[in-house]
Coordinates of C-alpha atoms and ligand atoms in Angstrom, one line a residue:
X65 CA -22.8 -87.1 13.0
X66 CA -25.6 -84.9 12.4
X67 CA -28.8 -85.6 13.4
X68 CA -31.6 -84.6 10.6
X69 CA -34.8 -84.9 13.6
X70 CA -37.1 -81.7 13.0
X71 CA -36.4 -80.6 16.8
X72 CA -39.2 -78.3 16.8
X73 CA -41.4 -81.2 15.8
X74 CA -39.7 -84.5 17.0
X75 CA -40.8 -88.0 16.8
X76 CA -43.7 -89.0 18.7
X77 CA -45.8 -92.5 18.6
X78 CA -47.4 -94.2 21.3
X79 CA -45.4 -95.8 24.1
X80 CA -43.0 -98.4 22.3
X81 CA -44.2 -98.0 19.1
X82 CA -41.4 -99.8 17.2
X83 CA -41.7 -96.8 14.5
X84 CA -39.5 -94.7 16.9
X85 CA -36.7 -97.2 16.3
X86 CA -37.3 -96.6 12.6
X87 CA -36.7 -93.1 12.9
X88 CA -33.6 -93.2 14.7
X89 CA -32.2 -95.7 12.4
X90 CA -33.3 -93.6 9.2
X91 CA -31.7 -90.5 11.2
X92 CA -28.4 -92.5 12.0
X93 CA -28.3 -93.9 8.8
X94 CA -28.6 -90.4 6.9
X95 CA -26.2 -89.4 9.4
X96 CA -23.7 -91.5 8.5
X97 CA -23.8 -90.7 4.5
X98 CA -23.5 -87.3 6.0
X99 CA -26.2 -85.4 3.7
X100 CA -28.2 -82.6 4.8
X101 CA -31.4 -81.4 5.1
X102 CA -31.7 -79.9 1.5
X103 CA -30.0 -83.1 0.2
X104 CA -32.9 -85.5 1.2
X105 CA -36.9 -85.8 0.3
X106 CA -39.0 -88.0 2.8
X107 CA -42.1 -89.0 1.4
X108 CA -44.6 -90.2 3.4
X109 CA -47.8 -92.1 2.9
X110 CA -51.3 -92.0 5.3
X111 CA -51.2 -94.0 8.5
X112 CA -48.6 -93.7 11.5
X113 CA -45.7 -94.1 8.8
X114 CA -46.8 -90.8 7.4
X115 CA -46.0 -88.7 10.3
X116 CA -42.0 -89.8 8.9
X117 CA -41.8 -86.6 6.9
X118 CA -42.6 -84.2 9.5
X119 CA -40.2 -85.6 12.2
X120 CA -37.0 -84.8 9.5
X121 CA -35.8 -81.4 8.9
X122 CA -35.4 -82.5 4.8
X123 CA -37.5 -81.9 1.9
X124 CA -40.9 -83.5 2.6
X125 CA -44.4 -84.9 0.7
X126 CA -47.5 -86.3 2.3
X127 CA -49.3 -88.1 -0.1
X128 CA -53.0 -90.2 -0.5
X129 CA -52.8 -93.5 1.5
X130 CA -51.2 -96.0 -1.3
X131 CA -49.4 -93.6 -3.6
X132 CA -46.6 -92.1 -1.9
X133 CA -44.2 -93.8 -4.6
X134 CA -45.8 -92.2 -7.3
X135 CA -45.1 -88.8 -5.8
X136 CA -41.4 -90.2 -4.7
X137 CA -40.8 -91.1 -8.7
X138 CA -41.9 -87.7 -10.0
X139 CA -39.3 -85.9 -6.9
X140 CA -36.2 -88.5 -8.2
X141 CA -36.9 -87.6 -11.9
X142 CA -37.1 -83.6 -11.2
X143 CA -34.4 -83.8 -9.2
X144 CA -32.0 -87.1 -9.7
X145 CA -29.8 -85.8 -7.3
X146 CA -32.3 -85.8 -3.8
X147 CA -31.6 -88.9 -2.0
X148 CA -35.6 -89.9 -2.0
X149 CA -36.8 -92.2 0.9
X150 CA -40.0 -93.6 0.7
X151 CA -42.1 -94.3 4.2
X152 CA -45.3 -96.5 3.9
X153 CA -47.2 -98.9 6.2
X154 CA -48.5 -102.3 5.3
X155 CA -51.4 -100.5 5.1
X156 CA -50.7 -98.0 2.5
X157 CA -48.6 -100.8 0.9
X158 CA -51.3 -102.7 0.4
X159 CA -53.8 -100.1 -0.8
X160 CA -51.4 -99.1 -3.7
X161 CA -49.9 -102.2 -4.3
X162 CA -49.6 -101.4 -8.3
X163 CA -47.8 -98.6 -7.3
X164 CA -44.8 -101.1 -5.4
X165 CA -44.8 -103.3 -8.2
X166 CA -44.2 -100.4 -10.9
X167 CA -41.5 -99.0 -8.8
X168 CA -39.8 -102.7 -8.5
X169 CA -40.1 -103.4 -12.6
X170 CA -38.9 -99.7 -13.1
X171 CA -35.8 -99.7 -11.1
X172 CA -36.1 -96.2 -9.8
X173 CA -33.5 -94.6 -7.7
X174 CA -35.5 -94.7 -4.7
X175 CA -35.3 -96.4 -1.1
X176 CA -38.7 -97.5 -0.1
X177 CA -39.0 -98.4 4.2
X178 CA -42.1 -100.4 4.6
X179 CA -43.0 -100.3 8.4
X180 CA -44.7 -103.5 8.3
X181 CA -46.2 -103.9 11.8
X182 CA -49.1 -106.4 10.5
X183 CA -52.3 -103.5 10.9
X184 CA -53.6 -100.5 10.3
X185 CA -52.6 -98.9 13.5
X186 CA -53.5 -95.3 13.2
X187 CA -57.6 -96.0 12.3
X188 CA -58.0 -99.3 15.0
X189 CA -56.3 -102.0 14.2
X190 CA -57.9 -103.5 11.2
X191 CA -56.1 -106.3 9.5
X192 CA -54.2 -105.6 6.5
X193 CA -52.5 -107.3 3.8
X194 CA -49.5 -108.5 5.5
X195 CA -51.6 -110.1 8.8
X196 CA -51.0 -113.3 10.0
X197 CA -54.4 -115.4 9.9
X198 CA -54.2 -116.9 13.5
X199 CA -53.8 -112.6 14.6
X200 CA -56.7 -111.3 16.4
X201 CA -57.2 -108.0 15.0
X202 CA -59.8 -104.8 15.6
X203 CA -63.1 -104.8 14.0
X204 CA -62.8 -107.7 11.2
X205 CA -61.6 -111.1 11.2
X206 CA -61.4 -111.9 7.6
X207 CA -57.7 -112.5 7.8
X208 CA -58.4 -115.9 8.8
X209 CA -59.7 -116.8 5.7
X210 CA -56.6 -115.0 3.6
X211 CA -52.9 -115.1 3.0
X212 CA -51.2 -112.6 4.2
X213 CA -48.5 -110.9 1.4
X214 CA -45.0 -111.8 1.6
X215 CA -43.9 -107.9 0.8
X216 CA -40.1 -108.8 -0.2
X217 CA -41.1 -111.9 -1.9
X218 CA -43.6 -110.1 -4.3
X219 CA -40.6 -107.3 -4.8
X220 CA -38.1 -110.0 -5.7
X221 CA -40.9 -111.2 -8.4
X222 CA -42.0 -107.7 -9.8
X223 CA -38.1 -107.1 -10.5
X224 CA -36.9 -104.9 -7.4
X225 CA -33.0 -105.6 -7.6
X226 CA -32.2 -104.9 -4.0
X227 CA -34.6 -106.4 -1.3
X228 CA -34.4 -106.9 2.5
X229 CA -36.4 -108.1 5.0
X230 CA -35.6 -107.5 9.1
X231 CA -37.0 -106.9 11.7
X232 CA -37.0 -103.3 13.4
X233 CA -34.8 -104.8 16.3
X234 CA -31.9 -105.6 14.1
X235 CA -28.9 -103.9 16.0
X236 CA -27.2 -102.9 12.1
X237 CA -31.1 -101.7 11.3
X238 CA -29.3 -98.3 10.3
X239 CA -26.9 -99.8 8.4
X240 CA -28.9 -101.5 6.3
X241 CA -31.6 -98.2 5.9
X242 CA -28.0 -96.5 4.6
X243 CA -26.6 -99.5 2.3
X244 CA -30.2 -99.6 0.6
X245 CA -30.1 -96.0 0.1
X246 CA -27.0 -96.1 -1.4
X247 CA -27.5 -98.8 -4.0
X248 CA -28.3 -97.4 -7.3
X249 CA -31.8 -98.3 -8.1
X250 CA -34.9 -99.2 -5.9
X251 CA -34.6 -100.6 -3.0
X252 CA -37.2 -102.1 -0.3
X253 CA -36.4 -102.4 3.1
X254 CA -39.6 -104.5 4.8
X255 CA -39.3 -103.4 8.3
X256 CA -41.3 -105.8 10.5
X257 CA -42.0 -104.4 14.4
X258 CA -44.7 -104.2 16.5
X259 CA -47.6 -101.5 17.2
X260 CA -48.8 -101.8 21.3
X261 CA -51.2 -99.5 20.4
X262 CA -53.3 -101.7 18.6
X263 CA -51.9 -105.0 17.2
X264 CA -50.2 -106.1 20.2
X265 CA -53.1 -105.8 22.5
X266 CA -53.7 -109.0 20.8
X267 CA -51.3 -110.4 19.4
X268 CA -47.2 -111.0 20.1
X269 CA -44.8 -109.1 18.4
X270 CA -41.2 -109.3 20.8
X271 CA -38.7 -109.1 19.1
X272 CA -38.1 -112.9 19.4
X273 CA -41.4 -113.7 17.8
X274 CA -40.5 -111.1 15.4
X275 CA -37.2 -113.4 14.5
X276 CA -38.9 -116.7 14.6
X277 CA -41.3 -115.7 11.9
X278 CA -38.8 -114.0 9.8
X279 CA -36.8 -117.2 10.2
X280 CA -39.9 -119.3 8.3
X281 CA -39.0 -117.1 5.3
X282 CA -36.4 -116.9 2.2
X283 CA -33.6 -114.5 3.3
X284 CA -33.5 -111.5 1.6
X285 CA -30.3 -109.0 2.5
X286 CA -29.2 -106.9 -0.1
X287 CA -28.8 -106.7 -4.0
X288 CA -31.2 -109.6 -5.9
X289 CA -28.3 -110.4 -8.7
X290 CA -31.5 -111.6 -11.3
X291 CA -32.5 -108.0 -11.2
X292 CA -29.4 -106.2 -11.7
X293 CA -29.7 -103.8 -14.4
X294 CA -29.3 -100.1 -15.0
X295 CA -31.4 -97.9 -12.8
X296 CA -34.3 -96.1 -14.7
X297 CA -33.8 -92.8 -14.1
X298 CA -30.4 -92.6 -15.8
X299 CA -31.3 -95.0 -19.1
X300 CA -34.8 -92.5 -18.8
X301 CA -32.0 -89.2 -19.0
X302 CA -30.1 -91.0 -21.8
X303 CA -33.0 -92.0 -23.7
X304 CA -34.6 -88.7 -23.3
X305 CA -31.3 -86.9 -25.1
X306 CA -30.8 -89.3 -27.8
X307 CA -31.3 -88.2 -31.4
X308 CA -34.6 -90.4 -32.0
X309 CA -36.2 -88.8 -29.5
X310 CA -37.1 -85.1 -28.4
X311 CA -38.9 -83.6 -25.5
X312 CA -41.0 -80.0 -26.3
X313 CA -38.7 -78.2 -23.8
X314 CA -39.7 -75.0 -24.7
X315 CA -40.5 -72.7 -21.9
X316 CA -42.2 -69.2 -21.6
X317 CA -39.7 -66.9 -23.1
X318 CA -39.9 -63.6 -20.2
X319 CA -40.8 -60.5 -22.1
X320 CA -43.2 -58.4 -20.1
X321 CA -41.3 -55.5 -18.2
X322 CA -41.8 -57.4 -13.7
X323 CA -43.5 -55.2 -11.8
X324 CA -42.0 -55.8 -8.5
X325 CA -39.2 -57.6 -6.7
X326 CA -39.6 -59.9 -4.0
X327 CA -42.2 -62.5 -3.2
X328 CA -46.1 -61.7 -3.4
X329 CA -49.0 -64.1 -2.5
X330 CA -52.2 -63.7 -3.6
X331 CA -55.3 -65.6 -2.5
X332 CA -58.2 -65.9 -4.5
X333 CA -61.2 -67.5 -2.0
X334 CA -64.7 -68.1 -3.9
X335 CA -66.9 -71.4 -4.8
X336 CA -67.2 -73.9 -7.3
X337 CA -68.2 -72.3 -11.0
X338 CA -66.4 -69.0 -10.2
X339 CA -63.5 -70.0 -12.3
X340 CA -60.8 -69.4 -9.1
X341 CA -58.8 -72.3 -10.3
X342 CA -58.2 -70.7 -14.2
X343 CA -57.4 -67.3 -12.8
X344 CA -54.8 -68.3 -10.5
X345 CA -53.4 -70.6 -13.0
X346 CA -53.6 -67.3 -15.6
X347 CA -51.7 -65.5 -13.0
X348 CA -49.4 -67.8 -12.9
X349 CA -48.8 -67.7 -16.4
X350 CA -48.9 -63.8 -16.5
X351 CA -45.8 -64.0 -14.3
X352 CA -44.1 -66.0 -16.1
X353 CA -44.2 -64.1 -18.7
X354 CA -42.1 -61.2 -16.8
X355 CA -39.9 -64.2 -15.9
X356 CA -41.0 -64.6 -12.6
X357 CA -41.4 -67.7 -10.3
X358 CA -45.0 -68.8 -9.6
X359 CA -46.6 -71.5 -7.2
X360 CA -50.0 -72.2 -7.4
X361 CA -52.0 -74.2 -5.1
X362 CA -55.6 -75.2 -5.3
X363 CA -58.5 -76.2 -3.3
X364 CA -61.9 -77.4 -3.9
X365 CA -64.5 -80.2 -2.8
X366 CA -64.8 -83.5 -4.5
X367 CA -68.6 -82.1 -4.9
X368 CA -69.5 -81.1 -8.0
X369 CA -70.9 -77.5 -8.5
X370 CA -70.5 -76.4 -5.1
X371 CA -68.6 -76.1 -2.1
X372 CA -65.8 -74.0 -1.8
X373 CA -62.9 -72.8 -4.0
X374 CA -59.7 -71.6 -3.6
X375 CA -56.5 -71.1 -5.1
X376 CA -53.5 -69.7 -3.7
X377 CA -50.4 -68.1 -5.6
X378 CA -47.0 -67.2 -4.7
X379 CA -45.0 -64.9 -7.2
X380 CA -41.5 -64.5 -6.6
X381 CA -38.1 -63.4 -8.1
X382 CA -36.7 -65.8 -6.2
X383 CA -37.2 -70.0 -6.2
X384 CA -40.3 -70.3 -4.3
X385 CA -39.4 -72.7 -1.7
X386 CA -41.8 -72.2 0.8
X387 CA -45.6 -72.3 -1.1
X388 CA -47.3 -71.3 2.3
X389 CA -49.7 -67.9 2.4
X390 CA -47.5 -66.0 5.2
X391 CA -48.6 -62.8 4.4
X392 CA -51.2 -62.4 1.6
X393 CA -50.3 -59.3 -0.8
X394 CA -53.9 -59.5 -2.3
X395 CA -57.2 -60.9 -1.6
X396 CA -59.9 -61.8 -3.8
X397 CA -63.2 -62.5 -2.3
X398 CA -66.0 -63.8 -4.3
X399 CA -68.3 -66.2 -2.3
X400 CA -69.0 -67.1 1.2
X401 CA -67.9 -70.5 1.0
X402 CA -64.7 -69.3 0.3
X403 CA -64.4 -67.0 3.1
X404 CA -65.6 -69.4 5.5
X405 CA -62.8 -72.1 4.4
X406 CA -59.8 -69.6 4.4
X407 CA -60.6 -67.7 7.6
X408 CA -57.2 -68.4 8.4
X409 CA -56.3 -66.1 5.6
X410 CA -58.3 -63.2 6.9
X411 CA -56.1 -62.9 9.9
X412 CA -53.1 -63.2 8.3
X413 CA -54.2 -59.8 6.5
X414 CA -52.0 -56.7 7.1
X415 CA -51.1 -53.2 5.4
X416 CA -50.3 -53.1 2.7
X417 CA -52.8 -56.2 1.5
X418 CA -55.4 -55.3 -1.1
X419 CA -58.6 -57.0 -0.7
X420 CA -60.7 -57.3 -4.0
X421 CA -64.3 -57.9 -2.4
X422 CA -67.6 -59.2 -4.2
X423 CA -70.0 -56.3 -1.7
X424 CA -72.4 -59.6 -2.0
X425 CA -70.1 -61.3 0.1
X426 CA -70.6 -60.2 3.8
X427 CA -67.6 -59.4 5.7
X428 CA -65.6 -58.8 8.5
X429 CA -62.8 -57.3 8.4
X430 CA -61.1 -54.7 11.5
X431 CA -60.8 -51.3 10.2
X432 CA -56.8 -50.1 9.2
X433 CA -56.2 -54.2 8.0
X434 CA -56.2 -53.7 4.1
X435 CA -57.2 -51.9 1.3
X436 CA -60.6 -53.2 -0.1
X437 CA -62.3 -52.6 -3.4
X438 CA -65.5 -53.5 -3.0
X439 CA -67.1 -54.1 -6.2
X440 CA -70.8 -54.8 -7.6
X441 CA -69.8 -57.2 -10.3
X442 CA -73.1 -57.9 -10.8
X443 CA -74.1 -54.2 -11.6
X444 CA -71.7 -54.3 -14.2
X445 CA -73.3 -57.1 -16.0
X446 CA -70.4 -59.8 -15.3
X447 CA -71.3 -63.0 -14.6
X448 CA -70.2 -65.3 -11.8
X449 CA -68.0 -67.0 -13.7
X450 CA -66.7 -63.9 -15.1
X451 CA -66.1 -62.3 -11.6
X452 CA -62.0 -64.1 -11.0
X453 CA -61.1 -62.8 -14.5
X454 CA -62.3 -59.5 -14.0
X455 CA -60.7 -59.1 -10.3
X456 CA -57.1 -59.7 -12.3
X457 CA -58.1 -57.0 -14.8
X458 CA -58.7 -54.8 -11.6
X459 CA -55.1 -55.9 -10.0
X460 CA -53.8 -55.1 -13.6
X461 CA -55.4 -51.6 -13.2
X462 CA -53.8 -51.1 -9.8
X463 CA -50.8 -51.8 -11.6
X464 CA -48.4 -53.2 -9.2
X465 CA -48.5 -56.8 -9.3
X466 CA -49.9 -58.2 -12.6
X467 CA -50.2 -55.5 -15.8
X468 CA -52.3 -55.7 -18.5
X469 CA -48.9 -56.5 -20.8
X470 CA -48.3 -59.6 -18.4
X471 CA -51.9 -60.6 -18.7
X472 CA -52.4 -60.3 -22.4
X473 CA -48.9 -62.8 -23.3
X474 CA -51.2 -65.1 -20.9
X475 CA -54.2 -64.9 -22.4
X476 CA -53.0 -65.4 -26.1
X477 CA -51.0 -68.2 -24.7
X478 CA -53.7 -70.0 -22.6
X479 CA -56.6 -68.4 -24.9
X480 CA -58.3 -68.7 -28.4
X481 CA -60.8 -68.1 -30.5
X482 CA -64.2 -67.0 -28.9
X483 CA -62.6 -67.8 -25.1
X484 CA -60.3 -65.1 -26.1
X485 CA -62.6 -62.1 -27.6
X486 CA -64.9 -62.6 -24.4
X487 CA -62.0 -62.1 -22.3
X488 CA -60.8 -58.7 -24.0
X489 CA -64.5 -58.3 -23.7
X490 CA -64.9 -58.8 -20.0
X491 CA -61.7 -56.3 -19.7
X492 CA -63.4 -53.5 -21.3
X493 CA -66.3 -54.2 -19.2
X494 CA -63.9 -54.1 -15.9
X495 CA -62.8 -50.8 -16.9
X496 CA -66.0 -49.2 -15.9
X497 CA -65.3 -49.9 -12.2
X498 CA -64.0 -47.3 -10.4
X499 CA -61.0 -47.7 -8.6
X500 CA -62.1 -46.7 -4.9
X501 CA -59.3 -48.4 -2.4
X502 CA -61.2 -47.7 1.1
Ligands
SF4_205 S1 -51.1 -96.9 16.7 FE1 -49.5 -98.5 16.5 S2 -48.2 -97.8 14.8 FE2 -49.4 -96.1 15.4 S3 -48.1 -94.9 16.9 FE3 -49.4 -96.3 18.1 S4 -48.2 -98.1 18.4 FE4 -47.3 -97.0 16.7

């Protein structure tokens, strides 16, 4: 059987954490369906569960604290045949708990692990929705005057048609992680055990405590026969193809001439109002066009109207897998509150990167590392929010990574009307800066 642990990154909680046993039985139990690493997604939520999908070897998603089955149910439908395994805390359950009863009245083909431990381990031990009320628990004690949730219970009533409930010391634990990820449709698997680390300081959670208390409630092992139906996301593929209703499919017919083969990344690094976002997403497009693959990855503050911002792309003839900056191909530096976010970026930089410099923006970078246009946007009468747009029209000039045929399918495609004029306007305006690689 082979194991799926991430060996450059294995498992690690605090001593007896009960979440190791989870692992192993997730391992064992993918094991034993004998799928590999490009077979499976993990998706992870916040909290100690959500270190799950870096401990695998498998596709992986860390998502906000609450939603990692809305992120699971957009994987399943892009690609029905992933085996998707959902890890969440009672933490994380609780927070999104519209999100659990969506994916139990939709019938998904997902298998959701709650690693119910009765706390919020990770940020101290506060009480969360499935505490007992007599538990003693970090800074709060409000769960004395609340009922905790019944996670398989609430499942069974929102329409999930295969629920069960054990506890993380069951010796067929990863049998029962593999049954639930084989049946057709959603299936929950509340996993109760115990977190030393926090909750147990206080509280008892031995695995025979663990039993009694699961013994106070409704068994629940397997399919729920009420729910039976068809899982979603085949009715959702047949419903999608029938004659009453259509789906736009139409993609971006490639007609520009590619510039290049192979993978480029380009890094655009400036601050909120500099419009970083719309020209990596026009980059994106402008590859597209020469039938290339494209990634795009942003970053910015929740602040409005400052703050960094910065948006990475990977071009590729190939399926981007990997949407990491390795080894950026160009540079585009715009504001200091860029540069200071991405320093990482600077480092990576080596021959033959091109950096496309704002000479506002101080600097420093070692001698023979790059190429760098360094250009007075301002002197040339464009504007800060102009300054992204015009650094493509430079990368068009250079020629060998966007061109100016590439860019103009984009821009008719993303642009209209006035947006559009002041674009071919802002590119005859670019082509008064000389093009003086130091
Ligand atoms: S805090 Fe609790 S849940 Fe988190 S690793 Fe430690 S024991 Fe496990």
């Amino acid at each position: 059987m082979n194991s799926l642990i991430n060996q450059s990154r294995p498992p690690m909680f605090c001593p007896g954490c009960s979440h190791d046993r989870s692992v192993r039985a997730l391992d064992r139990a993918l094991g034993n369906l004998q799928v590999g690493p490009a077979d499976v997604a993990i998706v992870s939520d916040i909290g100690c569960s959500g270190l799950f999908d870096v401990f695998f070897s498998t596709h992986a998603f860390h998502g906000l604290h609450g939603r990692a089955l809305t992120y699971a149910a957009g994987i399943k439908l892009a690609q029905p045949g992933l085996k998707v395994v959902v890890t969440m805390g009672d933490g994380g359950l609780g927070i999104g708990g519209a999100h659990l009863l969506a994916a139990c009245r939709r019938n998904l083909d997902l298998t959701l692990l709650v690693l119910n431990n009765f706390n919020f381990g990770m940020t101290g031990g506060q009480f969360s929705c499935t505490t007992p009320p007599e538990a003693g628990v970090g800074p709060g004690f409000l769960n004395c005057v609340e009922r905790p949730m019944d996670v398989g219970s609430v499942a069974v009533a929102a329409g999930a048609p295969y629920v069960t409930r054990c506890s993380v010391h069951e010796k067929d634990l990863a049998a029962k992680i593999q049954a639930a990820i084989e049946f057709e449709g959603f299936s929950l698997v509340d996993i109760w055990g115990g977190c030393p680390g926090r909750y147990m300081k206080r509280n008892p959670a031995s695995p025979e405590h663990l039993e009694a208390r699961l013994k106070e409630l409704p068994p629940l092992d397997g399919p729920v026969s009420k729910n039976s139906r068809q899982e979603y996301g085949r009715r959702y593929r047949e419903y999608c193809g029938s004659a009453e209703f259509t789906l736009d499919t139409r993609g971006i017919e490639p007609r520009a001439v590619r510039p290049f083969s192979g993978r480029r990344e380009f890094v655009f690094l400036g601050a909120a109002g500099d419009r970083i976002q719309s020209a990596g997403s026009l980059l994106a497009s402008a590859a597209m066009h020469a039938g290339l693959h494209a990634a795009q990855k942003n970053e910015y503050n929740i602040t409005v109207l400052r703050g960094p911002s910065v948006s990475e792309v990977i071009l590729s003839t190939e399926a981007i897998d990997y949407t990491g900056i390795e080894c950026p191909d160009v540079v585009v530096v715009l504001a200091e509150e860029g540069l200071g976010r991405r320093k990482d970026v600077i480092e990576k930089i080596s021959p033959p990167c091109r950096v496309i410099r704002d000479s506002s923006v101080e600097m420093n970078l070692p001698g023979e590392q790059a190429h760098v246009l360094d250009v007075n946007f301002k002197a040339y009468g464009i504007k800060k929010e102009e300054k992204a747009l015009s650094a493509l029209f430079l990368m068009a000039r250079l020629g060998d990574m966007v061109t100016n045929e590439m860019l103009d399918m984009a821009l008719s495609e993303e642009y209209s009307g006035a947006r559009l004029e002041s674009a071919k306007d802002l590119r005859n305006r670019t082509s008064d800066i000389p093009l003086q690689l130091s």
